[in-house]
C-alpha cells in the first residue's frame, strides 16, 4: 500500500487565490482527517469524515475553508480566498474508523505558502 | 474538551543516554494515548501507543508508562541514537475519533 497520498507537496500562491489540496486515503480506511500544522498552534484538527460524511468540522477556521469527500478514495480541502495567515503544512490522515481510538496514518503533507 | 500538555518543549541528550518526555491530560475519560515521531520535513508517524487498561508498554528502546490516577503518561527512549532526533508528539483520546495532541518536544541527540 502506498499509504496516504497528498498533492501537491508544495504550493505557493498569492493572497486572494483559490487553493485546492488533495488526498487519497489508504484503501479500506473509513475515517479521514485534515490537520493543519503551524509552529504557533501545533497540530490542529480541521475536519473529520467517516464513511465520506463530514462528522466534525468545528476546527475549520472560517467560511473560506471547505472540504469534500465525494467518494471513499478522494478528499479535497479548499481555501478561497487564501490569506497569508493560511500558510502552514496541511496533513491528511486516515484510519480504519472503528471508533475505538486508532492509529492515524498521515500523508506527506502539503506545504502551503500564501504570499 | 481534552487538553494535553507536554514537557519539555526541547530536550538535548548525549548519544547513549536516555530521554524522557512527559504529558498530562485533563479528561479522565481518555483511554488511548499514542506517541508520534516527526522527523524534519516528514510526516508524523506512530511509534507506540498505550490504552488505559495497561500501565506500561515497551517496544525495543522505547517505552510508555501511564498513570491514570495522576492523568499523566511518559515516553522513555533508552540508548538514544542520532536517528532518534525528531519532534515527538503525545496525544490522548477518549476512544472516539478525536485525538488531542501535545505541543511537541524537539529531541536532539548529540553525537
Short mmCIF file of N, CA, C and O in Angstrom, two decimals, chain A residues 4 9 33 35 37 43 45 48 56 58 91 99-104 106-108, chain B residues 32 36 38 41-46 49 51 89 93 95-99 101 103:
data_model
loop_
_atom_site.label_atom_id
_atom_site.label_comp_id
_atom_site.label_asym_id
_atom_site.label_seq_id
_atom_site.Cartn_x
_atom_site.Cartn_y
_atom_site.Cartn_z
N UNK A 4 -1.14 7.10 2.63
CA UNK A 4 -1.97 8.26 2.33
C UNK A 4 -1.21 9.15 1.35
O UNK A 4 -0.06 9.50 1.61
N UNK A 9 2.81 18.63 -3.03
CA UNK A 9 3.70 18.63 -1.87
C UNK A 9 3.97 20.05 -1.42
O UNK A 9 4.12 20.32 -0.23
N UNK A 33 -9.08 12.53 7.99
CA UNK A 33 -8.90 13.74 8.78
C UNK A 33 -8.04 14.73 7.99
O UNK A 33 -7.10 14.35 7.30
N UNK A 35 -5.61 17.92 8.97
CA UNK A 35 -4.94 18.65 10.05
C UNK A 35 -4.14 19.80 9.46
O UNK A 35 -3.67 19.74 8.32
N UNK A 37 -0.73 22.18 10.54
CA UNK A 37 0.37 22.27 11.48
C UNK A 37 1.10 23.58 11.32
O UNK A 37 1.58 23.92 10.23
N UNK A 43 -0.51 20.91 15.91
CA UNK A 43 -1.38 20.12 15.04
C UNK A 43 -2.83 20.39 15.41
O UNK A 43 -3.27 20.08 16.52
N UNK A 45 -6.87 19.79 14.33
CA UNK A 45 -7.82 19.06 13.51
C UNK A 45 -8.78 20.06 12.86
O UNK A 45 -9.43 20.85 13.55
N UNK A 48 -13.18 16.13 10.12
CA UNK A 48 -13.15 14.67 10.19
C UNK A 48 -14.32 14.11 9.39
O UNK A 48 -15.46 14.54 9.55
N UNK A 56 -17.32 16.14 11.92
CA UNK A 56 -16.91 17.23 12.81
C UNK A 56 -16.09 18.24 12.00
O UNK A 56 -14.99 17.93 11.59
N UNK A 58 -15.75 21.44 13.24
CA UNK A 58 -15.63 22.55 14.20
C UNK A 58 -14.26 23.20 14.16
O UNK A 58 -14.09 24.33 14.62
N UNK A 91 -1.90 18.42 6.62
CA UNK A 91 -1.80 16.97 6.56
C UNK A 91 -3.17 16.35 6.42
O UNK A 91 -4.13 16.75 7.07
N UNK A 99 -13.68 3.54 15.48
CA UNK A 99 -14.15 4.41 16.55
C UNK A 99 -13.64 4.04 17.92
O UNK A 99 -14.22 4.42 18.92
N UNK A 100 -12.53 3.31 17.98
CA UNK A 100 -12.03 2.92 19.30
C UNK A 100 -10.63 3.44 19.56
O UNK A 100 -9.81 2.77 20.17
N UNK A 101 -10.35 4.62 19.07
CA UNK A 101 -9.02 5.17 19.30
C UNK A 101 -8.00 4.40 18.50
O UNK A 101 -7.60 3.31 18.87
N UNK A 102 -7.62 4.93 17.37
CA UNK A 102 -6.85 4.14 16.42
C UNK A 102 -5.64 4.86 15.88
O UNK A 102 -5.52 6.07 15.96
N UNK A 103 -4.82 4.05 15.27
CA UNK A 103 -3.61 4.56 14.64
C UNK A 103 -3.98 5.42 13.44
O UNK A 103 -4.72 4.99 12.56
N UNK A 104 -3.42 6.62 13.45
CA UNK A 104 -3.58 7.52 12.31
C UNK A 104 -2.39 7.37 11.38
O UNK A 104 -1.25 7.32 11.81
N UNK A 106 -0.59 9.34 8.46
CA UNK A 106 -0.53 10.68 7.86
C UNK A 106 0.05 10.62 6.45
O UNK A 106 0.92 9.79 6.15
N UNK A 107 -0.43 11.52 5.63
CA UNK A 107 0.20 11.75 4.34
C UNK A 107 1.45 12.58 4.52
O UNK A 107 1.79 13.00 5.64
N UNK A 108 2.12 12.85 3.41
CA UNK A 108 3.37 13.60 3.47
C UNK A 108 3.16 15.09 3.68
O UNK A 108 4.12 15.83 3.91
N UNK B 32 -6.92 6.30 25.36
CA UNK B 32 -5.99 5.91 24.31
C UNK B 32 -4.92 6.99 24.19
O UNK B 32 -5.24 8.17 24.06
N UNK B 36 3.65 10.06 18.55
CA UNK B 36 4.05 10.20 17.17
C UNK B 36 5.43 10.85 17.09
O UNK B 36 5.76 11.73 17.88
N UNK B 38 8.00 12.86 14.46
CA UNK B 38 8.03 13.59 13.20
C UNK B 38 9.45 14.08 12.93
O UNK B 38 9.96 14.97 13.62
N UNK B 41 10.70 17.82 8.20
CA UNK B 41 10.13 17.81 6.86
C UNK B 41 9.35 16.57 6.50
O UNK B 41 8.95 16.40 5.34
N UNK B 42 9.10 15.72 7.48
CA UNK B 42 8.39 14.47 7.20
C UNK B 42 7.02 14.45 7.88
O UNK B 42 6.64 15.37 8.59
N UNK B 43 6.32 13.37 7.67
CA UNK B 43 5.00 13.21 8.28
C UNK B 43 5.12 12.67 9.69
O UNK B 43 6.08 11.97 10.01
N UNK B 44 4.16 12.95 10.58
CA UNK B 44 4.14 12.29 11.89
C UNK B 44 3.87 10.80 11.70
O UNK B 44 3.02 10.40 10.88
N UNK B 45 4.57 9.98 12.46
CA UNK B 45 4.36 8.54 12.39
C UNK B 45 4.24 7.97 13.79
O UNK B 45 5.02 8.33 14.69
N UNK B 46 3.28 7.08 13.95
CA UNK B 46 3.06 6.45 15.25
C UNK B 46 4.25 5.58 15.60
O UNK B 46 4.71 4.77 14.79
N UNK B 49 1.82 3.16 21.25
CA UNK B 49 0.60 3.66 21.87
C UNK B 49 0.26 2.77 23.06
O UNK B 49 0.75 1.65 23.20
N UNK B 51 -3.13 1.84 25.89
CA UNK B 51 -4.53 2.02 26.27
C UNK B 51 -4.63 1.99 27.78
O UNK B 51 -3.74 1.49 28.47
N UNK B 89 5.36 13.91 19.54
CA UNK B 89 4.06 14.41 19.98
C UNK B 89 3.34 13.32 20.78
O UNK B 89 3.25 12.18 20.33
N UNK B 93 -7.06 10.48 23.56
CA UNK B 93 -8.46 10.49 23.11
C UNK B 93 -9.29 9.63 24.06
O UNK B 93 -8.76 8.77 24.77
N UNK B 95 -11.34 7.49 23.08
CA UNK B 95 -11.73 6.29 22.35
C UNK B 95 -12.52 6.60 21.10
O UNK B 95 -12.77 5.71 20.29
N UNK B 96 -12.88 7.87 20.91
CA UNK B 96 -13.55 8.21 19.66
C UNK B 96 -12.51 8.70 18.66
O UNK B 96 -11.34 8.45 18.82
N UNK B 97 -12.91 9.39 17.68
CA UNK B 97 -12.01 9.76 16.59
C UNK B 97 -11.05 10.88 16.93
O UNK B 97 -10.03 11.06 16.28
N UNK B 98 -11.38 11.68 17.93
CA UNK B 98 -10.68 12.93 18.13
C UNK B 98 -9.44 12.78 19.00
O UNK B 98 -9.53 12.48 20.19
N UNK B 99 -8.27 12.98 18.40
CA UNK B 99 -7.02 12.99 19.14
C UNK B 99 -6.65 14.42 19.50
O UNK B 99 -6.64 15.28 18.63
N UNK B 101 -3.56 16.60 20.57
CA UNK B 101 -2.11 16.49 20.54
C UNK B 101 -1.47 17.47 21.52
O UNK B 101 -1.96 18.59 21.73
N UNK B 103 1.96 19.83 22.39
CA UNK B 103 2.64 20.83 21.55
C UNK B 103 3.93 20.30 20.92
O UNK B 103 4.47 20.94 20.02
#
